[in-house]
Tab-separated table of N, CA and C in Angstrom:
chain	number	residue	atom	x	y	z
A	123	MET	N	104.231	112.137	32.436
A	123	MET	CA	103.570	113.413	32.651
A	123	MET	C	103.714	114.396	31.618
A	124	LEU	N	104.837	113.758	30.683
A	124	LEU	CA	104.437	115.498	29.924
A	124	LEU	C	103.488	115.587	28.938
A	125	ASP	N	103.010	114.456	28.820
A	125	ASP	CA	102.175	114.479	27.795
A	125	ASP	C	100.567	115.042	28.393
A	126	ILE	N	100.820	114.701	29.914
A	126	ILE	CA	99.564	115.509	30.257
A	126	ILE	C	99.234	117.144	30.212
A	127	VAL	N	100.508	117.091	30.740
A	127	VAL	CA	100.907	118.638	30.760
A	127	VAL	C	100.395	119.159	29.263
A	128	LEU	N	101.060	118.629	28.548
A	128	LEU	CA	100.845	119.017	26.915
A	128	LEU	C	99.379	118.904	26.578
A	129	ILE	N	98.413	117.911	27.047
A	129	ILE	CA	97.087	117.720	26.924
A	129	ILE	C	96.588	119.268	27.320
A	130	ILE	N	96.674	119.195	28.919
A	130	ILE	CA	95.887	120.615	29.567
A	130	ILE	C	95.824	121.487	28.957
A	131	ARG	N	97.763	122.072	28.519
A	131	ARG	CA	97.725	123.181	27.388
A	131	ARG	C	97.224	122.884	26.400
A	132	ALA	N	96.873	122.425	25.619
A	132	ALA	CA	95.581	122.055	24.840
A	132	ALA	C	94.371	122.791	24.971
A	133	ILE	N	93.969	121.713	26.112
A	133	ILE	CA	92.552	121.823	26.735
A	133	ILE	C	92.409	122.898	26.843
A	134	HIS	N	93.349	123.795	27.518
A	134	HIS	CA	93.698	125.608	27.566
A	134	HIS	C	93.522	126.635	26.738
A	135	ASN	N	94.371	126.141	25.848
A	135	ASN	CA	94.024	127.018	24.217
A	135	ASN	C	92.581	126.570	23.956
A	136	ILE	N	92.138	125.910	23.972
A	136	ILE	CA	90.515	125.126	23.084
A	136	ILE	C	89.849	126.019	23.397
A	137	MET	N	90.024	126.519	25.072
A	137	MET	CA	89.050	126.573	25.714
A	137	MET	C	89.428	128.442	25.851
A	138	LEU	N	90.729	129.047	25.752
A	138	LEU	CA	90.732	130.304	25.515
A	138	LEU	C	90.255	130.388	23.859
A	139	GLU	N	90.304	129.476	22.927
A	139	GLU	CA	89.214	129.960	21.869
A	139	GLU	C	88.295	130.147	21.668
A	140	LEU	N	87.769	129.504	22.615
A	140	LEU	CA	86.342	129.197	22.391
A	140	LEU	C	85.361	130.594	22.869
A	141	ASP	N	86.343	130.863	23.916
A	141	ASP	CA	85.987	132.438	24.270
A	141	ASP	C	86.580	133.577	23.473
A	142	ILE	N	86.897	133.270	23.096
A	142	ILE	CA	87.454	134.465	21.998
A	142	ILE	C	86.024	133.853	20.691
A	143	ILE	N	86.262	133.161	20.444
A	143	ILE	CA	84.678	133.275	19.345
A	143	ILE	C	83.512	133.331	20.197
A	144	THR	N	83.439	132.452	21.667
A	144	THR	CA	81.905	133.458	22.461
A	144	THR	C	81.360	134.787	22.121
A	145	THR	N	83.219	135.493	22.279
A	145	THR	CA	82.763	136.899	22.767
A	145	THR	C	82.608	137.658	21.707
A	146	VAL	N	83.022	136.644	20.264
A	146	VAL	CA	83.004	137.503	18.583
A	146	VAL	C	81.142	137.238	18.261
A	147	ILE	N	81.008	136.490	18.149
A	147	ILE	CA	79.854	136.642	18.436
A	147	ILE	C	78.226	136.912	19.719
A	148	PHE	N	78.760	137.227	20.621
A	148	PHE	CA	77.711	138.199	21.474
A	148	PHE	C	78.571	139.545	20.642
A	149	MET	N	79.372	139.934	20.197
A	149	MET	CA	79.595	141.145	20.307
A	149	MET	C	78.879	141.316	18.533
A	150	GLU	N	78.898	140.766	17.507
A	150	GLU	CA	77.927	141.017	16.161
A	150	GLU	C	76.983	140.625	16.817
A	151	LYS	N	76.183	140.344	17.958
A	151	LYS	CA	74.531	140.049	18.316
A	151	LYS	C	74.118	141.384	18.744
A	152	LEU	N	75.246	141.991	19.519
A	152	LEU	CA	75.165	143.416	19.919
A	152	LEU	C	74.987	144.465	19.112
A	153	GLU	N	75.688	144.102	18.068
A	153	GLU	CA	75.951	144.715	17.133
A	153	GLU	C	73.944	144.924	16.121
A	154	LYS	N	74.015	143.835	15.753
A	154	LYS	CA	72.598	143.161	15.242
A	154	LYS	C	71.388	143.946	16.255
A	155	TYR	N	71.110	143.995	17.845
A	155	TYR	CA	70.463	144.259	18.379
A	155	TYR	C	70.344	145.465	18.701
A	156	THR	N	71.897	146.777	18.814
A	156	THR	CA	71.901	148.087	18.302
A	156	THR	C	70.882	148.304	17.093
A	157	LYS	N	71.603	147.653	16.042
A	157	LYS	CA	71.131	148.564	14.921
A	157	LYS	C	69.379	148.245	14.839
A	158	THR	N	69.030	147.336	15.164
A	158	THR	CA	67.249	146.954	14.917
A	158	THR	C	66.838	147.717	16.392
A	159	THR	N	66.889	148.085	17.726
A	159	THR	CA	66.648	148.769	17.903
A	159	THR	C	66.585	150.592	17.887
A	160	TYR	N	67.689	150.754	17.277
A	160	TYR	CA	67.978	152.094	16.731
A	160	TYR	C	66.609	152.054	15.567
A	161	ALA	N	66.656	150.731	14.779
A	161	ALA	CA	65.788	151.243	13.909
A	161	ALA	C	64.324	150.728	14.219
A	162	LEU	N	64.158	150.939	15.314
A	162	LEU	CA	62.521	150.397	16.237
A	162	LEU	C	62.092	152.228	16.845
A	163	ALA	N	63.249	152.226	17.578
A	163	ALA	CA	63.102	153.877	17.787
A	163	ALA	C	62.936	154.895	17.487
A	164	LEU	N	63.947	154.496	16.040
A	164	LEU	CA	62.774	156.067	14.334
A	164	LEU	C	61.660	155.591	13.627
A	165	VAL	N	61.377	153.904	14.339
A	165	VAL	CA	60.281	154.038	13.176
A	165	VAL	C	58.999	154.828	14.730
A	166	LEU	N	59.417	154.280	16.296
A	166	LEU	CA	58.905	154.743	16.877
A	166	LEU	C	58.360	156.654	17.219
A	167	ILE	N	59.810	157.273	16.645
A	167	ILE	CA	59.322	158.668	16.644
A	167	ILE	C	58.791	159.160	15.726
A	168	VAL	N	58.863	158.331	14.434
A	168	VAL	CA	58.339	159.293	13.311
A	168	VAL	C	57.152	158.808	13.161
A	169	ALA	N	56.183	157.417	13.823
A	169	ALA	CA	54.903	157.265	13.723
A	169	ALA	C	54.464	158.378	15.159
A	170	GLY	N	55.344	158.468	16.207
A	170	GLY	CA	54.491	159.405	16.867
A	170	GLY	C	54.380	161.126	16.211
A	171	ILE	N	55.653	161.862	15.356
A	171	ILE	CA	55.773	163.101	14.729
A	171	ILE	C	54.448	162.677	13.909
A	172	SER	N	54.252	161.976	13.254
A	172	SER	CA	52.895	161.723	11.641
A	172	SER	C	51.618	161.978	13.238
A	173	LEU	N	51.701	161.360	14.351
A	173	LEU	CA	50.001	161.723	14.701
A	173	LEU	C	50.120	162.762	14.757
A	174	ILE	N	51.081	163.610	15.525
A	174	ILE	CA	50.848	164.441	16.184
A	174	ILE	C	50.852	165.605	15.003
A	175	ALA	N	51.141	165.540	14.214
A	175	ALA	CA	51.013	166.803	12.454
A	175	ALA	C	49.888	166.433	12.264
A	176	MET	N	49.493	165.107	12.013
A	176	MET	CA	47.925	164.557	10.804
A	176	MET	C	47.032	164.824	11.575
A	177	VAL	N	47.178	163.953	12.622
A	177	VAL	CA	45.271	163.553	13.586
A	177	VAL	C	45.439	164.412	14.787
A	178	GLU	N	44.929	165.401	15.564
A	178	GLU	CA	44.348	166.153	16.676
A	178	GLU	C	43.644	165.558	17.574
A	179	GLU	N	43.248	163.792	17.254
A	179	GLU	CA	42.741	163.111	18.074
A	179	GLU	C	43.884	162.183	18.920
A	180	TYR	N	44.686	162.148	17.702
A	180	TYR	CA	45.516	161.109	18.875
A	180	TYR	C	47.205	161.599	19.000
A	181	GLN	N	47.232	163.173	19.303
A	181	GLN	CA	48.156	163.794	19.904
A	181	GLN	C	49.073	163.141	21.350
A	182	GLN	N	48.192	163.427	22.182
A	182	GLN	CA	48.735	162.584	23.319
A	182	GLN	C	49.436	160.984	23.093
A	183	THR	N	48.623	160.094	21.814
A	183	THR	CA	49.487	158.958	22.127
A	183	THR	C	50.735	159.610	21.087
A	184	GLY	N	50.911	160.588	19.804
A	184	GLY	CA	52.066	160.817	19.208
A	184	GLY	C	53.030	161.410	19.761
A	185	ILE	N	52.667	161.931	21.414
A	185	ILE	CA	53.797	161.845	22.370
A	185	ILE	C	54.288	161.029	23.117
A	186	GLY	N	53.425	159.882	23.556
A	186	GLY	CA	54.373	159.171	23.731
A	186	GLY	C	54.994	157.956	23.078
A	187	LEU	N	54.877	157.648	21.854
A	187	LEU	CA	55.119	157.495	20.838
A	187	LEU	C	56.657	158.173	20.725
A	188	VAL	N	56.618	159.472	20.632
A	188	VAL	CA	57.926	160.269	20.844
A	188	VAL	C	58.549	160.135	22.042
A	189	ASN	N	58.288	160.025	23.055
A	189	ASN	CA	58.614	160.003	24.466
A	189	ASN	C	59.518	157.438	24.396
A	190	ILE	N	58.424	157.323	23.506
A	190	ILE	CA	58.677	156.100	24.222
A	190	ILE	C	60.577	155.697	23.069
A	191	GLY	N	60.139	156.137	21.869
A	191	GLY	CA	61.378	155.911	20.925
A	191	GLY	C	62.379	156.715	21.711
A	192	THR	N	62.695	157.767	22.024
A	192	THR	CA	63.482	157.890	22.942
A	192	THR	C	64.318	157.416	24.156
A	193	ILE	N	63.574	157.032	24.490
A	193	ILE	CA	64.082	156.620	26.007
A	193	ILE	C	65.255	154.816	25.345
A	194	VAL	N	64.143	154.073	24.062
A	194	VAL	CA	64.814	153.188	24.004
A	194	VAL	C	65.885	153.884	23.310
A	195	ILE	N	66.365	154.660	22.761
A	195	ILE	CA	67.367	154.998	22.020
A	195	ILE	C	68.703	155.457	22.858
A	196	PHE	N	68.137	156.151	24.246
A	196	PHE	CA	68.670	156.669	25.292
A	196	PHE	C	69.116	155.335	25.736
A	197	ILE	N	68.680	154.030	26.368
A	197	ILE	CA	68.884	152.831	27.039
A	197	ILE	C	69.631	152.175	25.538
A	198	THR	N	69.461	151.867	25.058
A	198	THR	CA	70.267	151.221	23.824
A	198	THR	C	71.651	151.972	23.407
A	199	PHE	N	71.979	152.950	23.912
A	199	PHE	CA	73.181	153.746	23.861
A	199	PHE	C	73.898	153.688	24.462
A	200	VAL	N	73.114	154.038	26.218
A	200	VAL	CA	73.801	153.028	27.113
A	200	VAL	C	74.016	151.387	26.806
A	201	LYS	N	73.488	150.872	26.606
A	201	LYS	CA	73.580	149.562	27.249
A	201	LYS	C	75.536	149.082	26.126
A	202	ALA	N	74.870	149.954	24.544
A	202	ALA	CA	75.816	149.356	23.308
A	202	ALA	C	77.422	150.083	24.311
A	203	ARG	N	77.397	150.888	25.159
A	203	ARG	CA	78.314	151.379	25.192
A	203	ARG	C	79.328	151.082	26.296
A	204	ARG	N	77.868	150.387	27.170
A	204	ARG	CA	78.985	149.418	28.365
A	204	ARG	C	79.200	147.962	27.730
A	205	TYR	N	78.073	147.367	26.931
A	205	TYR	CA	78.997	145.818	26.454
A	205	TYR	C	79.823	146.293	25.076
A	206	ARG	N	80.642	147.204	25.150
A	206	ARG	CA	81.203	147.338	23.645
A	206	ARG	C	82.751	146.595	23.585
A	207	ASN	N	83.288	146.722	24.747
A	207	ASN	CA	83.939	145.468	25.314
A	207	ASN	C	83.582	143.629	25.345
A	208	GLY	N	82.867	143.823	25.332
A	208	GLY	CA	82.617	142.099	25.585
A	208	GLY	C	82.035	142.114	26.855
A	209	PRO	N	81.325	141.134	27.012
A	209	PRO	CA	80.414	140.987	28.451
A	209	PRO	C	81.866	140.865	29.268
A	210	VAL	N	81.543	141.468	30.796
A	210	VAL	CA	82.415	141.653	32.045
A	210	VAL	C	82.230	139.688	32.534
A	211	LYS	N	83.558	138.602	32.596
A	211	LYS	CA	83.501	137.851	33.257
A	211	LYS	C	84.216	137.028	34.220
A	212	ASP	N	83.979	137.541	35.131
A	212	ASP	CA	85.627	137.594	35.649
A	212	ASP	C	84.592	136.199	36.918
A	213	GLU	N	85.855	135.888	37.956
A	213	GLU	CA	85.198	135.286	39.303
A	213	GLU	C	84.549	136.314	40.287
A	214	ARG	N	85.138	137.686	40.571
A	214	ARG	CA	84.357	138.012	41.171
A	214	ARG	C	82.814	138.277	40.666
A	215	THR	N	82.726	138.838	40.039
A	215	THR	CA	81.459	139.114	38.974
A	215	THR	C	80.296	138.269	38.764
A	216	ILE	N	81.000	136.600	38.825
A	216	ILE	CA	79.820	135.380	38.802
A	216	ILE	C	79.272	135.117	39.856
A	217	LYS	N	80.551	135.898	41.260
A	217	LYS	CA	80.430	135.137	42.506
A	217	LYS	C	79.453	136.069	42.859
A	218	ILE	N	79.751	137.281	43.054
A	218	ILE	CA	78.698	138.607	43.125
A	218	ILE	C	77.162	138.241	42.337
A	219	GLY	N	77.062	138.314	41.209
A	219	GLY	CA	75.795	137.270	40.850
A	219	GLY	C	74.954	136.232	41.712
A	220	ALA	N	75.964	135.309	41.502
A	220	ALA	CA	75.201	134.438	42.140
A	220	ALA	C	75.050	134.538	44.068
A	221	TYR	N	75.538	135.297	44.637
A	221	TYR	CA	75.528	135.803	46.336
A	221	TYR	C	74.262	136.238	45.739
A	222	GLY	N	73.856	137.680	45.055
A	222	GLY	CA	72.858	138.380	45.200
A	222	GLY	C	71.584	137.710	44.913
A	223	LEU	N	71.445	136.728	43.808
A	223	LEU	CA	70.182	136.513	43.660
A	223	LEU	C	69.812	135.295	44.535
A	224	SER	N	71.000	134.497	45.371
A	224	SER	CA	70.853	134.057	47.015
A	224	SER	C	70.014	134.512	47.625
A	225	TYR	N	70.807	135.653	47.707
A	225	TYR	CA	70.014	136.936	48.662
A	225	TYR	C	68.760	137.223	47.913
A	226	SER	N	68.475	137.019	47.245
A	226	SER	CA	67.230	137.925	46.383
A	226	SER	C	65.929	136.720	46.644
A	227	TRP	N	66.828	135.523	46.321
A	227	TRP	CA	65.917	134.446	46.713
A	227	TRP	C	65.139	134.117	48.076
A	228	LEU	N	65.964	134.434	49.235
A	228	LEU	CA	65.515	134.329	50.097
A	228	LEU	C	64.944	135.050	50.898
A	229	ILE	N	64.973	136.838	50.738
A	229	ILE	CA	64.532	137.693	50.633
A	229	ILE	C	63.124	137.503	50.310
A	230	THR	N	62.815	136.983	49.073
A	230	THR	CA	62.025	136.782	48.680
A	230	THR	C	61.057	136.091	49.115
A	231	PHE	N	61.028	134.153	49.495
A	231	PHE	CA	60.566	133.294	50.335
A	231	PHE	C	60.377	133.739	51.901
A	232	VAL	N	60.936	134.861	52.116
A	232	VAL	CA	60.403	135.883	53.848
A	232	VAL	C	59.579	136.547	53.148
A	233	LEU	N	59.425	137.076	52.506
A	233	LEU	CA	58.010	137.685	52.455
A	233	LEU	C	56.665	136.778	51.779
A	234	ILE	N	57.136	136.085	51.205
A	234	ILE	CA	56.254	134.691	50.749
A	234	ILE	C	55.813	134.437	52.248
A	235	SER	N	56.466	133.999	53.522
A	235	SER	CA	55.961	133.512	54.554
A	235	SER	C	55.117	134.810	54.917
A	236	LEU	N	55.941	136.132	55.053
A	236	LEU	CA	54.802	137.142	55.920
A	236	LEU	C	53.637	137.281	54.833
A	237	LEU	N	53.785	136.979	54.069
A	237	LEU	CA	52.165	137.486	53.182
A	237	LEU	C	51.171	136.297	53.782
A	238	PHE	N	52.008	134.454	53.895
A	238	PHE	CA	51.159	133.968	53.872
A	238	PHE	C	50.951	134.386	55.577
A	239	TRP	N	51.156	135.001	56.499
A	239	TRP	CA	50.335	134.823	57.947
A	239	TRP	C	50.162	136.166	58.059
A	240	ILE	N	50.125	137.239	57.059
A	240	ILE	CA	49.280	138.630	57.404
A	240	ILE	C	48.087	137.913	56.832
A	241	ASP	N	47.634	136.968	55.422
A	241	ASP	CA	46.834	136.436	55.115
A	241	ASP	C	46.042	135.430	56.463
A	242	GLU	N	46.615	134.804	57.090
A	242	GLU	CA	46.580	133.890	57.991
A	242	GLU	C	45.418	134.727	59.279
A	243	PHE	N	46.422	135.485	59.238
A	243	PHE	CA	45.909	136.256	60.591
A	243	PHE	C	45.117	137.407	60.111
A	244	GLU	N	44.732	137.606	58.898
A	244	GLU	CA	43.751	138.625	58.302
A	244	GLU	C	43.855	139.886	58.988
A	245	ILE	N	45.017	140.400	58.353
A	245	ILE	CA	45.943	141.676	59.042
A	245	ILE	C	45.203	142.638	57.779
A	246	THR	N	44.937	142.088	56.498
A	246	THR	CA	45.005	142.975	55.019
A	246	THR	C	44.481	141.865	54.387
A	247	GLN	N	43.383	142.084	53.713
A	247	GLN	CA	42.923	141.328	52.777
A	247	GLN	C	43.880	141.881	51.304
A	248	LEU	N	44.575	141.093	50.961
A	248	LEU	CA	45.377	141.370	49.663
A	248	LEU	C	44.953	140.654	47.977
A	249	THR	N	44.371	140.928	47.452
A	249	THR	CA	43.450	139.994	45.746
A	249	THR	C	45.099	139.329	45.382
A	250	VAL	N	45.490	138.254	44.531
A	250	VAL	CA	46.274	137.446	44.240
A	250	VAL	C	46.870	138.389	42.657
A	251	LYS	N	46.493	139.011	42.347
A	251	LYS	CA	47.803	140.757	41.267
A	251	LYS	C	48.552	141.185	42.425
A	252	GLN	N	48.018	141.743	44.002
A	252	GLN	CA	48.695	142.530	44.739
A	252	GLN	C	49.403	141.792	44.763
A	253	VAL	N	49.318	139.707	45.513
A	253	VAL	CA	50.645	139.106	45.855
A	253	VAL	C	51.200	138.731	44.633
A	254	LEU	N	51.224	138.947	43.696
A	254	LEU	CA	52.092	138.541	41.998
A	254	LEU	C	52.849	140.186	42.237
A	255	ALA	N	52.320	141.434	42.182
A	255	ALA	CA	52.756	142.589	42.094
A	255	ALA	C	53.823	142.557	43.168
A	256	ILE	N	53.343	142.597	44.296
A	256	ILE	CA	54.517	142.591	45.131
A	256	ILE	C	55.656	141.415	44.989
A	257	LEU	N	55.119	140.291	44.903
A	257	LEU	CA	56.526	139.027	44.421
A	257	LEU	C	57.166	139.990	43.387
A	258	MET	N	56.867	140.122	42.549
A	258	MET	CA	57.330	140.380	40.508
A	258	MET	C	58.492	141.583	41.161
A	259	ILE	N	58.029	142.465	42.055
A	259	ILE	CA	58.569	143.752	42.027
A	259	ILE	C	60.163	143.893	43.015
A	260	THR	N	59.365	142.880	43.885
A	260	THR	CA	60.458	142.667	45.447
A	260	THR	C	61.879	141.940	44.978
A	261	MET	N	61.769	140.777	43.377
A	261	MET	CA	62.215	139.532	43.305
A	261	MET	C	63.545	140.584	43.073
A	262	PRO	N	63.258	141.195	40.948
A	262	PRO	CA	64.266	142.051	41.175
A	262	PRO	C	65.154	142.851	41.125
A	263	VAL	N	63.966	143.959	42.422
A	263	VAL	CA	64.844	145.093	43.205
A	263	VAL	C	65.790	144.392	43.928
A	264	THR	N	65.813	143.177	44.746
A	264	THR	CA	66.287	143.153	46.146
A	264	THR	C	67.742	141.693	44.581
A	265	ALA	N	67.301	141.245	43.646
A	265	ALA	CA	68.646	140.914	43.087
A	265	ALA	C	69.409	141.977	43.359
A	266	LYS	N	68.666	143.191	41.639
A	266	LYS	CA	69.734	144.049	41.833
A	266	LYS	C	70.434	144.631	42.533
A	267	GLY	N	69.383	145.173	43.719
A	267	GLY	CA	70.210	145.751	45.343
A	267	GLY	C	71.514	145.451	45.597
A	268	ILE	N	71.171	143.917	46.083
A	268	ILE	CA	72.103	143.205	46.835
A	268	ILE	C	73.375	143.138	45.572
A	269	GLN	N	72.963	142.756	44.676
A	269	GLN	CA	74.638	143.246	43.454
A	269	GLN	C	75.215	144.625	44.135
A	270	TRP	N	74.616	145.122	43.338
A	270	TRP	CA	75.128	146.489	43.776
A	270	TRP	C	75.652	146.821	44.821
A	271	TYR	N	75.191	145.986	46.104
A	271	TYR	CA	75.777	146.717	47.136
A	271	TYR	C	77.005	145.763	47.330
A	272	LEU	N	76.676	144.550	46.948
A	272	LEU	CA	78.238	143.491	46.809
A	272	LEU	C	79.375	144.226	45.836
A	273	PHE	N	78.721	144.613	45.022
A	273	PHE	CA	79.954	145.009	43.970
A	273	PHE	C	80.558	146.293	44.668
A	274	ARG	N	79.572	147.461	45.061
A	274	ARG	CA	80.303	148.382	45.725
A	274	ARG	C	81.760	148.180	47.767
A	275	LYS	N	80.735	146.891	47.829
A	275	LYS	CA	81.281	146.205	49.246
A	275	LYS	C	82.921	146.155	49.079
A	276	GLY	N	82.730	144.977	47.817
A	276	GLY	CA	84.390	144.547	47.232
A	276	GLY	C	84.066	143.073	47.444
A	277	ASP	N	85.048	142.573	47.522
A	277	ASP	CA	85.433	140.665	47.247
A	277	ASP	C	84.466	140.314	48.497
A	278	ILE	N	83.692	139.438	47.768
A	278	ILE	CA	82.807	138.344	49.525
A	278	ILE	C	83.678	137.686	49.739
A	279	GLU	N	84.058	137.339	51.192
A	279	GLU	CA	84.183	136.049	52.064
A	279	GLU	C	83.637	135.011	52.209
């Protein structure tokens, strides 16, 4: 019996070490991602400023590049700040993520059925592009929306 307890403790310690190693690898990748993204954003901003200053015909493009670079810097800053202590991986977070994706899948499935009946009864004409756009917007919006709601609600029963 004592051997089983020692084996379980050893496995538990190995799992903790692996979790620490995984967190360290994640943090190294996050740091590399952050540096690379900041560099890319600065290149976009410099290219945009150069276009604005040197080529009169491409001023709108230059303004767009400056805006894109600024947005990339902002998003990278927010992501780096959010995950500076590593990813949040507890049972509640994993459970909420799974429930959010499950509900999103169900809503998307119901939407596909609804789109089928709209086409079958010829209520409106939808192109393939329109249907795909509706589905591609519905899936992530419902997943994140439901996950946000469940996080605000609290624990899942």
